[in-house]
mmCIF file of C-alpha atoms and ligand atoms in Angstrom:
data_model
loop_
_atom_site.group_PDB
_atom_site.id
_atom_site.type_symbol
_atom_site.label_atom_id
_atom_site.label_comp_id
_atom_site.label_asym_id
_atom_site.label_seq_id
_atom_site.Cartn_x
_atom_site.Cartn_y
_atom_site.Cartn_z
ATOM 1 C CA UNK A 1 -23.475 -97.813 -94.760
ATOM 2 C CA UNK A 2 -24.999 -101.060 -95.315
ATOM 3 C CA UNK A 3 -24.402 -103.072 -98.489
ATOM 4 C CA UNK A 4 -26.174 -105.964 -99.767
ATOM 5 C CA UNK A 5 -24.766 -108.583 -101.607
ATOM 6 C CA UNK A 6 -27.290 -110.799 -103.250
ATOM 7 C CA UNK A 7 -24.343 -113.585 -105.054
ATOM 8 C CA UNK A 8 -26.425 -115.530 -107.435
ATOM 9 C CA UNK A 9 -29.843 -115.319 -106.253
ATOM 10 C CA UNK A 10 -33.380 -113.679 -107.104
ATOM 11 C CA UNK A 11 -34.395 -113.633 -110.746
ATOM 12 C CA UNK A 12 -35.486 -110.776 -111.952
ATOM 13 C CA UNK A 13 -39.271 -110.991 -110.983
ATOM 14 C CA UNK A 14 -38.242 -111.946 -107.353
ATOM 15 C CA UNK A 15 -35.433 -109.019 -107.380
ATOM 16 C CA UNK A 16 -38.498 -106.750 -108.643
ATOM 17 C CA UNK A 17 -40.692 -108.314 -105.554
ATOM 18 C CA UNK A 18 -38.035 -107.215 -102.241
ATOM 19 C CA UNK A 19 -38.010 -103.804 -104.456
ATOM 20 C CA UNK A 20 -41.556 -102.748 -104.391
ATOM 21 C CA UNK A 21 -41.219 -104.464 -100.825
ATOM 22 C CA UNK A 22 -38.376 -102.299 -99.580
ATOM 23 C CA UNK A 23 -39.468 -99.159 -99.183
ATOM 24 C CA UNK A 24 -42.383 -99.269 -96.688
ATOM 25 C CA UNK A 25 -40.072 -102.032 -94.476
ATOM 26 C CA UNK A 26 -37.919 -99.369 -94.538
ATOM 27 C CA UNK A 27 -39.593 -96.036 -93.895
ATOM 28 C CA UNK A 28 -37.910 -93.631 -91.169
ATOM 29 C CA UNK A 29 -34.373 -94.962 -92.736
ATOM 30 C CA UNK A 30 -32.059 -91.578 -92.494
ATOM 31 C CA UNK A 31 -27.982 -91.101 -92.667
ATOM 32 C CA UNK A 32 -27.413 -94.296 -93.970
ATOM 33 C CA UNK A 33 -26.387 -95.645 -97.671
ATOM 34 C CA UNK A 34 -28.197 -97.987 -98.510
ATOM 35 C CA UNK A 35 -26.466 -99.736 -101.445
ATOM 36 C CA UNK A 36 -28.185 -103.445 -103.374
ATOM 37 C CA UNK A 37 -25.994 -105.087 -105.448
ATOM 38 C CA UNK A 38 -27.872 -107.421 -107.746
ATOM 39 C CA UNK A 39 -27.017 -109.788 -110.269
ATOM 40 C CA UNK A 40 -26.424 -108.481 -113.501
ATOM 41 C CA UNK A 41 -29.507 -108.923 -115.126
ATOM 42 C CA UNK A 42 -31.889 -107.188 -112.535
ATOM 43 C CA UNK A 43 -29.165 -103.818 -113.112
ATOM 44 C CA UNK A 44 -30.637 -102.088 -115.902
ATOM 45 C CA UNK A 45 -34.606 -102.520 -114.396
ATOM 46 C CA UNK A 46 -33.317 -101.812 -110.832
ATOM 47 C CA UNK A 47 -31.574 -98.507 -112.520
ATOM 48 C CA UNK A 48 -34.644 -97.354 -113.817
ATOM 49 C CA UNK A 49 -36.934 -97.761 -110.918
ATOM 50 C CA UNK A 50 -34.311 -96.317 -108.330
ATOM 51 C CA UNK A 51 -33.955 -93.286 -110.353
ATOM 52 C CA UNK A 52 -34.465 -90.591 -108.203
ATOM 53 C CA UNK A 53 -34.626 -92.597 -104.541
ATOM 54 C CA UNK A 54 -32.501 -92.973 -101.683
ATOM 55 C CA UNK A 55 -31.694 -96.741 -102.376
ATOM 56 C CA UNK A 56 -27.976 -96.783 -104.360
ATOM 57 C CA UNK A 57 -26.936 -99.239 -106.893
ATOM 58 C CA UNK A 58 -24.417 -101.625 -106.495
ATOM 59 C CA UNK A 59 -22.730 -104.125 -108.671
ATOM 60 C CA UNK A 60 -20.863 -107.677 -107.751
ATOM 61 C CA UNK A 61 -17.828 -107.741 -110.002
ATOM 62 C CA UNK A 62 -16.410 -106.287 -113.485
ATOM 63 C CA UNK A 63 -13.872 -106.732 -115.632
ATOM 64 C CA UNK A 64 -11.186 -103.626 -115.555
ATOM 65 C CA UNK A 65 -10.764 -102.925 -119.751
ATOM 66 C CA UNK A 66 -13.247 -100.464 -121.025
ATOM 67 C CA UNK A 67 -14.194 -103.044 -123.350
ATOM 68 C CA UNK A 68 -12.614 -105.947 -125.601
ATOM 69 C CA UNK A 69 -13.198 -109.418 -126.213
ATOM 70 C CA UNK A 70 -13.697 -110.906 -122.732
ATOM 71 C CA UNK A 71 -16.640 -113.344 -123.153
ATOM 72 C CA UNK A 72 -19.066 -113.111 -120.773
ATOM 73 C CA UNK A 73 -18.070 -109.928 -118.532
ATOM 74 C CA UNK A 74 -19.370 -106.307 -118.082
ATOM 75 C CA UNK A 75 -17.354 -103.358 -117.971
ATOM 76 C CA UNK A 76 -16.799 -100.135 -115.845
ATOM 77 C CA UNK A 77 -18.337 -97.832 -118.532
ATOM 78 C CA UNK A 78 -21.287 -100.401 -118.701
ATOM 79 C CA UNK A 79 -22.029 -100.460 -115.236
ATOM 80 C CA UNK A 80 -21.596 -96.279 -115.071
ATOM 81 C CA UNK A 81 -23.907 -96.157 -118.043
ATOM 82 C CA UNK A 82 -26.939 -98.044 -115.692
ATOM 83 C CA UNK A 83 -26.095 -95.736 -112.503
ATOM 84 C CA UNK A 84 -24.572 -97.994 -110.646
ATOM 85 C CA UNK A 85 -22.216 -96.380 -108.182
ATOM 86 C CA UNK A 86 -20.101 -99.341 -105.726
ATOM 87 C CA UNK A 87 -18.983 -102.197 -107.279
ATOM 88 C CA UNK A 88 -17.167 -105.297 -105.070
ATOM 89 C CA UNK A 89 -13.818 -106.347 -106.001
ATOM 90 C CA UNK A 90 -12.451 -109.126 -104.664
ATOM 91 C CA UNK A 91 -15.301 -111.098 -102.792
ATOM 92 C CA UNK A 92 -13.356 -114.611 -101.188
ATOM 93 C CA UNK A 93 -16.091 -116.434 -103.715
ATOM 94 C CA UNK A 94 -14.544 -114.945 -106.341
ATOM 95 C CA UNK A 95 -10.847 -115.080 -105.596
ATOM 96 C CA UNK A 96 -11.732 -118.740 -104.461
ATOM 97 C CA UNK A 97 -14.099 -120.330 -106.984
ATOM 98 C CA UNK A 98 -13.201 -118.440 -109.944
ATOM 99 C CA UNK A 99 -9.369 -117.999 -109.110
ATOM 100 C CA UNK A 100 -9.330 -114.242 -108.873
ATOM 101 C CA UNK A 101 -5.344 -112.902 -107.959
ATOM 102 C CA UNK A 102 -4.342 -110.156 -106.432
ATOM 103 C CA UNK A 103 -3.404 -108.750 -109.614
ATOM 104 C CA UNK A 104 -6.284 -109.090 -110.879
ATOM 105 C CA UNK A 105 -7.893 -107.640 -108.153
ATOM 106 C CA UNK A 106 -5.497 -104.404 -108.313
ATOM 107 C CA UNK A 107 -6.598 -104.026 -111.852
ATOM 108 C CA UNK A 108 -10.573 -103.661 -110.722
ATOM 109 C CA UNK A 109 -9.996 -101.781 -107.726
ATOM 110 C CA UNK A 110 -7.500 -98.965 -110.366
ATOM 111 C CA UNK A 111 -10.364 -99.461 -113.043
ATOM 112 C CA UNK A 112 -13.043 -98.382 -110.857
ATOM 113 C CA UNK A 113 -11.387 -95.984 -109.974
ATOM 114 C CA UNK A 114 -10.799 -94.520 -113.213
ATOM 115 C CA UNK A 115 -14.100 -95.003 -114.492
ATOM 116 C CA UNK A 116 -15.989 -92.971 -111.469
ATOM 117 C CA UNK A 117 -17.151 -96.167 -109.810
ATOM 118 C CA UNK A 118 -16.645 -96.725 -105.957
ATOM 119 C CA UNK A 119 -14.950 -100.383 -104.935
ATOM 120 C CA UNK A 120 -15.652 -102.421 -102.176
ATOM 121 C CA UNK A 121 -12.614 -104.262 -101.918
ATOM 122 C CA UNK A 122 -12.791 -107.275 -99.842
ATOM 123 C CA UNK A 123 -10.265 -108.443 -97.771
ATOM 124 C CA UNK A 124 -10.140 -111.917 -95.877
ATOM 125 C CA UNK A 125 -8.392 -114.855 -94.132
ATOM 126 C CA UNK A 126 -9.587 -118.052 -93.523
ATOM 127 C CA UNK A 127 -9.966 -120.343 -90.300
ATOM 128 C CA UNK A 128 -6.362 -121.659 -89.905
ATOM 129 C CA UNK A 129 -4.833 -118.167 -90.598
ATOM 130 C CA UNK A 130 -7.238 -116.728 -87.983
ATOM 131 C CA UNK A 131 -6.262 -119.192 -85.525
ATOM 132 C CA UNK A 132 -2.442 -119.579 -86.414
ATOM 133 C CA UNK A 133 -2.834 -115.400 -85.762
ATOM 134 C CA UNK A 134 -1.892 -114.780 -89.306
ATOM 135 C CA UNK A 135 -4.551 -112.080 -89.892
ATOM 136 C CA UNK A 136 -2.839 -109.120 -90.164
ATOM 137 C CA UNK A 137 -0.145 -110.475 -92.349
ATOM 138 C CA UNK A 138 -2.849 -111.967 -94.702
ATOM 139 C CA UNK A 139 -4.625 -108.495 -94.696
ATOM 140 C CA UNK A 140 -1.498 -106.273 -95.052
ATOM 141 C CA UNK A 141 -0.300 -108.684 -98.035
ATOM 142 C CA UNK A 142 -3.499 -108.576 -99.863
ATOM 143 C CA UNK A 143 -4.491 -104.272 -99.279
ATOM 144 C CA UNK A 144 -1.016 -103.297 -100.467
ATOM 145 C CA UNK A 145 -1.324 -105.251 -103.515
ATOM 146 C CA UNK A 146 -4.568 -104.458 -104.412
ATOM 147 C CA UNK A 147 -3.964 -100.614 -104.188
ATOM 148 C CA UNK A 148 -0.435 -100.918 -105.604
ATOM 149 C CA UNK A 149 -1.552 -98.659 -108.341
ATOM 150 C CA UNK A 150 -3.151 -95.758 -106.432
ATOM 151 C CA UNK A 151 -1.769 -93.035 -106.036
ATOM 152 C CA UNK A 152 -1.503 -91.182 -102.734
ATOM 153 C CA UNK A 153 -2.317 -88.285 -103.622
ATOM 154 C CA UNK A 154 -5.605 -89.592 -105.656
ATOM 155 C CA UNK A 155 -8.429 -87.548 -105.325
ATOM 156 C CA UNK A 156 -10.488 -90.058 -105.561
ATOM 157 C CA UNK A 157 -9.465 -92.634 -102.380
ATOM 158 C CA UNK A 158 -12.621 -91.194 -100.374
ATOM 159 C CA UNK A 159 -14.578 -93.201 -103.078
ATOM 160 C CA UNK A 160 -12.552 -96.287 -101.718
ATOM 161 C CA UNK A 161 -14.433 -98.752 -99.393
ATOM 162 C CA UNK A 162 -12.798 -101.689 -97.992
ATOM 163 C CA UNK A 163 -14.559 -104.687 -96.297
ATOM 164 C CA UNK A 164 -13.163 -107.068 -93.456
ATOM 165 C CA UNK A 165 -14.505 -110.430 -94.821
ATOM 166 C CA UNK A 166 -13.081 -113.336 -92.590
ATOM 167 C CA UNK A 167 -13.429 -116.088 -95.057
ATOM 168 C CA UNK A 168 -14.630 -118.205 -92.009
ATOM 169 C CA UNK A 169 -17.586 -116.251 -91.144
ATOM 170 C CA UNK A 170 -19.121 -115.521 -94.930
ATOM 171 C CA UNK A 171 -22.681 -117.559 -94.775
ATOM 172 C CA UNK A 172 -21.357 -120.278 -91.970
ATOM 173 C CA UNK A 173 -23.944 -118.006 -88.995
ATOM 174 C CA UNK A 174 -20.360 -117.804 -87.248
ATOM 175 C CA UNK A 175 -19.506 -114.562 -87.306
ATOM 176 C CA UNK A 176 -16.096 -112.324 -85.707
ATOM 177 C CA UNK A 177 -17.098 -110.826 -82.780
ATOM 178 C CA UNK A 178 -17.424 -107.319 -82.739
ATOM 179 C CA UNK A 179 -13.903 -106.807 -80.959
ATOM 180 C CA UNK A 180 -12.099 -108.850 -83.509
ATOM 181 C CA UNK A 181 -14.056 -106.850 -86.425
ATOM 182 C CA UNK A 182 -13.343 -102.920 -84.792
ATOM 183 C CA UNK A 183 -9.664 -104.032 -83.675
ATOM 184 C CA UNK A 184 -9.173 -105.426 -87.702
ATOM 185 C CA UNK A 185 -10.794 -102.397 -88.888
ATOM 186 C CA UNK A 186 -8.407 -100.083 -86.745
ATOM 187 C CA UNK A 187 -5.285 -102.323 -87.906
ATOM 188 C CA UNK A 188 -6.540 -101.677 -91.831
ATOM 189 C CA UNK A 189 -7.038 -97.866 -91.141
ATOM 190 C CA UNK A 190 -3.424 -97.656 -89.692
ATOM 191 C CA UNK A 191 -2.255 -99.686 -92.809
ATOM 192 C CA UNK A 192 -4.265 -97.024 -95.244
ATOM 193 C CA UNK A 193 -3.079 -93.980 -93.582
ATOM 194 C CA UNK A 194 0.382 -95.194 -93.540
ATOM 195 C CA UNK A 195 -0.062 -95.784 -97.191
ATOM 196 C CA UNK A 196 -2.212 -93.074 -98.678
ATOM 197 C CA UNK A 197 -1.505 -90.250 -95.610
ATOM 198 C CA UNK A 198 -4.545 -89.145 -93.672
ATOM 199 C CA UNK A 199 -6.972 -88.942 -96.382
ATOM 200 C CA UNK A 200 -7.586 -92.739 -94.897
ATOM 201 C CA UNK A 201 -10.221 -91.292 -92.282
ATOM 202 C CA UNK A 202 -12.393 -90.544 -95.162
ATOM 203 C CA UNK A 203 -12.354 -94.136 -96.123
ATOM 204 C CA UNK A 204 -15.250 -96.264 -95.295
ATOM 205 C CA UNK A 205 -14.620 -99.819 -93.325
ATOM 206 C CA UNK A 206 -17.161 -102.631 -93.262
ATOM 207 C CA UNK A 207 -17.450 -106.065 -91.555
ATOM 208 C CA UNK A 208 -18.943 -108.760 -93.571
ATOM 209 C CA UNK A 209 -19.575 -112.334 -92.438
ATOM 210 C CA UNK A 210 -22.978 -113.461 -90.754
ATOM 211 C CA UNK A 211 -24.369 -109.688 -89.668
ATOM 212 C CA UNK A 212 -27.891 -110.684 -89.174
ATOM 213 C CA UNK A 213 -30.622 -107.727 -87.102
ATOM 214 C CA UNK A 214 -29.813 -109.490 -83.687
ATOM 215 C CA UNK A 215 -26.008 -108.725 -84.546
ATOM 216 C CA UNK A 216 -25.827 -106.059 -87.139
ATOM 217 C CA UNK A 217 -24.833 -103.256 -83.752
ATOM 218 C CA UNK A 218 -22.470 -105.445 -82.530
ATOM 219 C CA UNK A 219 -20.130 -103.942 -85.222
ATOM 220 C CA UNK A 220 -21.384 -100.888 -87.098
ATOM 221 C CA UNK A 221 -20.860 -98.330 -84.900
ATOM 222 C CA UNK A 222 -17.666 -99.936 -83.182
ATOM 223 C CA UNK A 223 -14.840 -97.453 -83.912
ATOM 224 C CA UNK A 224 -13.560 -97.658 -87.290
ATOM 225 C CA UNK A 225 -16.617 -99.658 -88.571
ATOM 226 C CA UNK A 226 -18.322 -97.620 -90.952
ATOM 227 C CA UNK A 227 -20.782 -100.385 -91.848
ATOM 228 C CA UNK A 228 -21.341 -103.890 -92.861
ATOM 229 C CA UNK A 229 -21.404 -105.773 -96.240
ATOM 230 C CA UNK A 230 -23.888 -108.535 -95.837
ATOM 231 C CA UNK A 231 -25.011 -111.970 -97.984
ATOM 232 C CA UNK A 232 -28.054 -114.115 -96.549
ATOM 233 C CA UNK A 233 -29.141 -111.634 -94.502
ATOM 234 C CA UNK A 234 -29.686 -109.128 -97.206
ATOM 235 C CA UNK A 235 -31.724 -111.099 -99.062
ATOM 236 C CA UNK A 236 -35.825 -110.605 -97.516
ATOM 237 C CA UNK A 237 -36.902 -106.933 -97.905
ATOM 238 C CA UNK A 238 -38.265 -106.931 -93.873
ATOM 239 C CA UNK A 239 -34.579 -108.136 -92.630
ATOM 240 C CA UNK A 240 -32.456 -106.046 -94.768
ATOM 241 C CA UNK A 241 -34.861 -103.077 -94.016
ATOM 242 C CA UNK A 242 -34.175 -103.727 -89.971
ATOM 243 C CA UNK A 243 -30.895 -104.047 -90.560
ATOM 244 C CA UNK A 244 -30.973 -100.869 -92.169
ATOM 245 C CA UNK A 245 -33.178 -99.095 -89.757
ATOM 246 C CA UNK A 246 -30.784 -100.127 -86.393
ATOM 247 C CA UNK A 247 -28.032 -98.416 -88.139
ATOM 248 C CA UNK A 248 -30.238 -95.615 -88.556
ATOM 249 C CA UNK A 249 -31.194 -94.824 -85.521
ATOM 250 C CA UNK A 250 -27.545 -95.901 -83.953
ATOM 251 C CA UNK A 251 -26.565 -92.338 -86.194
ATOM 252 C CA UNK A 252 -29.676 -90.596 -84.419
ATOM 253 C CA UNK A 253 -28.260 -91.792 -81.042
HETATM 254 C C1 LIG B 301 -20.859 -111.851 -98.165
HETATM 255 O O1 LIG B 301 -21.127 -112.647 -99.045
HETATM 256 O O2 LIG B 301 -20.175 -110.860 -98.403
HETATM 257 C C2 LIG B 301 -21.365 -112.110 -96.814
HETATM 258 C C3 LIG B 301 -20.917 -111.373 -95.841
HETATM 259 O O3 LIG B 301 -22.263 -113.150 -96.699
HETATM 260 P P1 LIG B 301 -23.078 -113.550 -95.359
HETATM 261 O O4 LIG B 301 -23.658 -112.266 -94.789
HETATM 262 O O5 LIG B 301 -24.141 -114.466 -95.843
HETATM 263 O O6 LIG B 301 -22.120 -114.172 -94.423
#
C-alpha cells in the first residue's frame, strides 16, 4: 500500500494536473493500493474522475460527529458520500499545530470506524524520545488510547491501518532506517495482537517519514511493513508513480 499525503498543497487545477498525469507514469502498477489524499476541496472532483479506476481516495482529517455545529470541519458521512475510503487520524502536524489529544484522536479513529471509513492512525515520537529510547513507551501510550474504544471482537479492525511516523523524520530527508521502521512495526503488531487477538495480522503497517524512490524498498517489504505513508515525495505524478511501481514489482518478486 502506498498512501499519499498531500498536507496543504496543490489547488485544485494543479491537483487536476498530477491526475491526468498519473496514470501513464504509472502503467504496469498491480497488487498495490494506491490511495491520494487531497485537500478537501480537490475531494468531490477527484471522486468523480476516479470513479471506476484503480487509484483510491483518501482524506487528511475529520471531525468524529455525524454532523453539528463545528465551524469549519467535514464529517464521516460527508467524506463516505464523495467515495472516499482511508482517512488519517492523528498526523504529528495535527496533534502538534492544531493541538489534537489522544482523545480526540480515539474519537476519529471509533468514528471512522462506524461510518465505513478506513483510518490511518499515525503514531510518532520525536528526536529526544528516540534517542532517550523512549519509543516504544511513546507508541504503546498513544495506540492503546487511540483504540480504547474498539472492540476486540470488531469486525471491522482489518479496515484499521496504522502508520509509524517518527516525528523526526516527517519532511526533514532524515528518515528511520529500515531496521528501526520493520523492528517498530513488529513491536506495534505484538501490541495489536495482544490487544485485539490475532485478527492484528490482517492489519496493515506503514512507515512514514522521508520515503523517497531511492528509499521507498528499504522498508515496504521489510517484515511487518505493509507500506509507506508519504508527504513531499508524493507530491509529482512521475515520483509518486515510481514509488508506486517498486512496490509493485517487489509483490511480483
Ligand atoms: C507525512 O507527512 O506523513 C510524511 C511522511 O511526510 P514526508 O514524506 O514529507 O516526510
Amino acid at each position: 500500500m502506498v498512501v499519499a499525503n498531500w498536507k496543504m498543497y496543490k489547488t485544485l487545477d494543479e491537483a487536476l494536473a498530477f491526475l491526468q498525469a498519473f496514470p501513464l507514469e504509472a502503467e504496469g502498477v498491480e497488487d498495490v493500493e494506491v490511495v491520494i489524499c487531497p485537500p478537501f476541496i480537490s475531494l468531490a472532483d477527484f471522486s468523480r474522475r476516479l470513479a471506476g479506476g484503480s487509484l483510491i481516495l483518501g482524506a487528511q482529517n475529520m471531525h468524529w460527529e455525524k454532523e453539528g455545529a463545528y465551524t469549519g470541519e467535514i464529517s464521516p458521512p460527508m467524506l463516505r458520500e464523495l467515495g472516499v475510503r482511508y482517512v488519517i487520524i492523528g498526523h504529528s502536524e495535527r496533534r502538534n499545530f492544531f493541538g489534537e489529544s489522544d482523545r480526540v484522536v480515539r474519537n476519529k479513529v471509533e468514528a471512522a470506524l462506524t461510518y465505513g471509513l478506513f483510518p490511518i492512525l499515525c503514531l510518532g515520537e520525536n528526536w529526544d524520545q528516540f534517542n532517550n529510547g523512549q519509543t516504544q513507551d511513546v507508541l504503546k501510550n498513544q495506540l492503546l488510547l487511540a483504540l480504547e474504544k474498539i472492540s476486540p471482537k470488531g469486525e471491522l479492525i482489518p479496515n484499521l491501518v496504522v502508520a509509524y511516523e517518527p516525528i523526526w523524520a516527517i519532511g526533514t530527508g532524515t528518515p528511520a532506517t529500515g531496521q528501526t521502521a520493520s523492528d517498530v512495526a513488529g513491536y506495534l503488531r505484538g501490541l495489536l495482537k495482544e490487544l485485539l487477538g490475532g485478527v492484528a495480522d490482517n492489519i496493515r503497517i506503514l512507515y512514514g517519514g522521508s520515503v523517497n524512490p531511492e528509499n521507498i524498498l528499504e522498508y515496504v517489504g521489510k517484515p511487518d511493513v505493509d507500506g509507506a505513508l508519504i508527504g513531499g515525495s508524493s507530491l509529482k505524478a512521475q515520483s509518486f508513480a515510481e514509488m508506486a511501481r517498486a512496490v509493485s514489482g517487489e509483490r511480483r518478486g
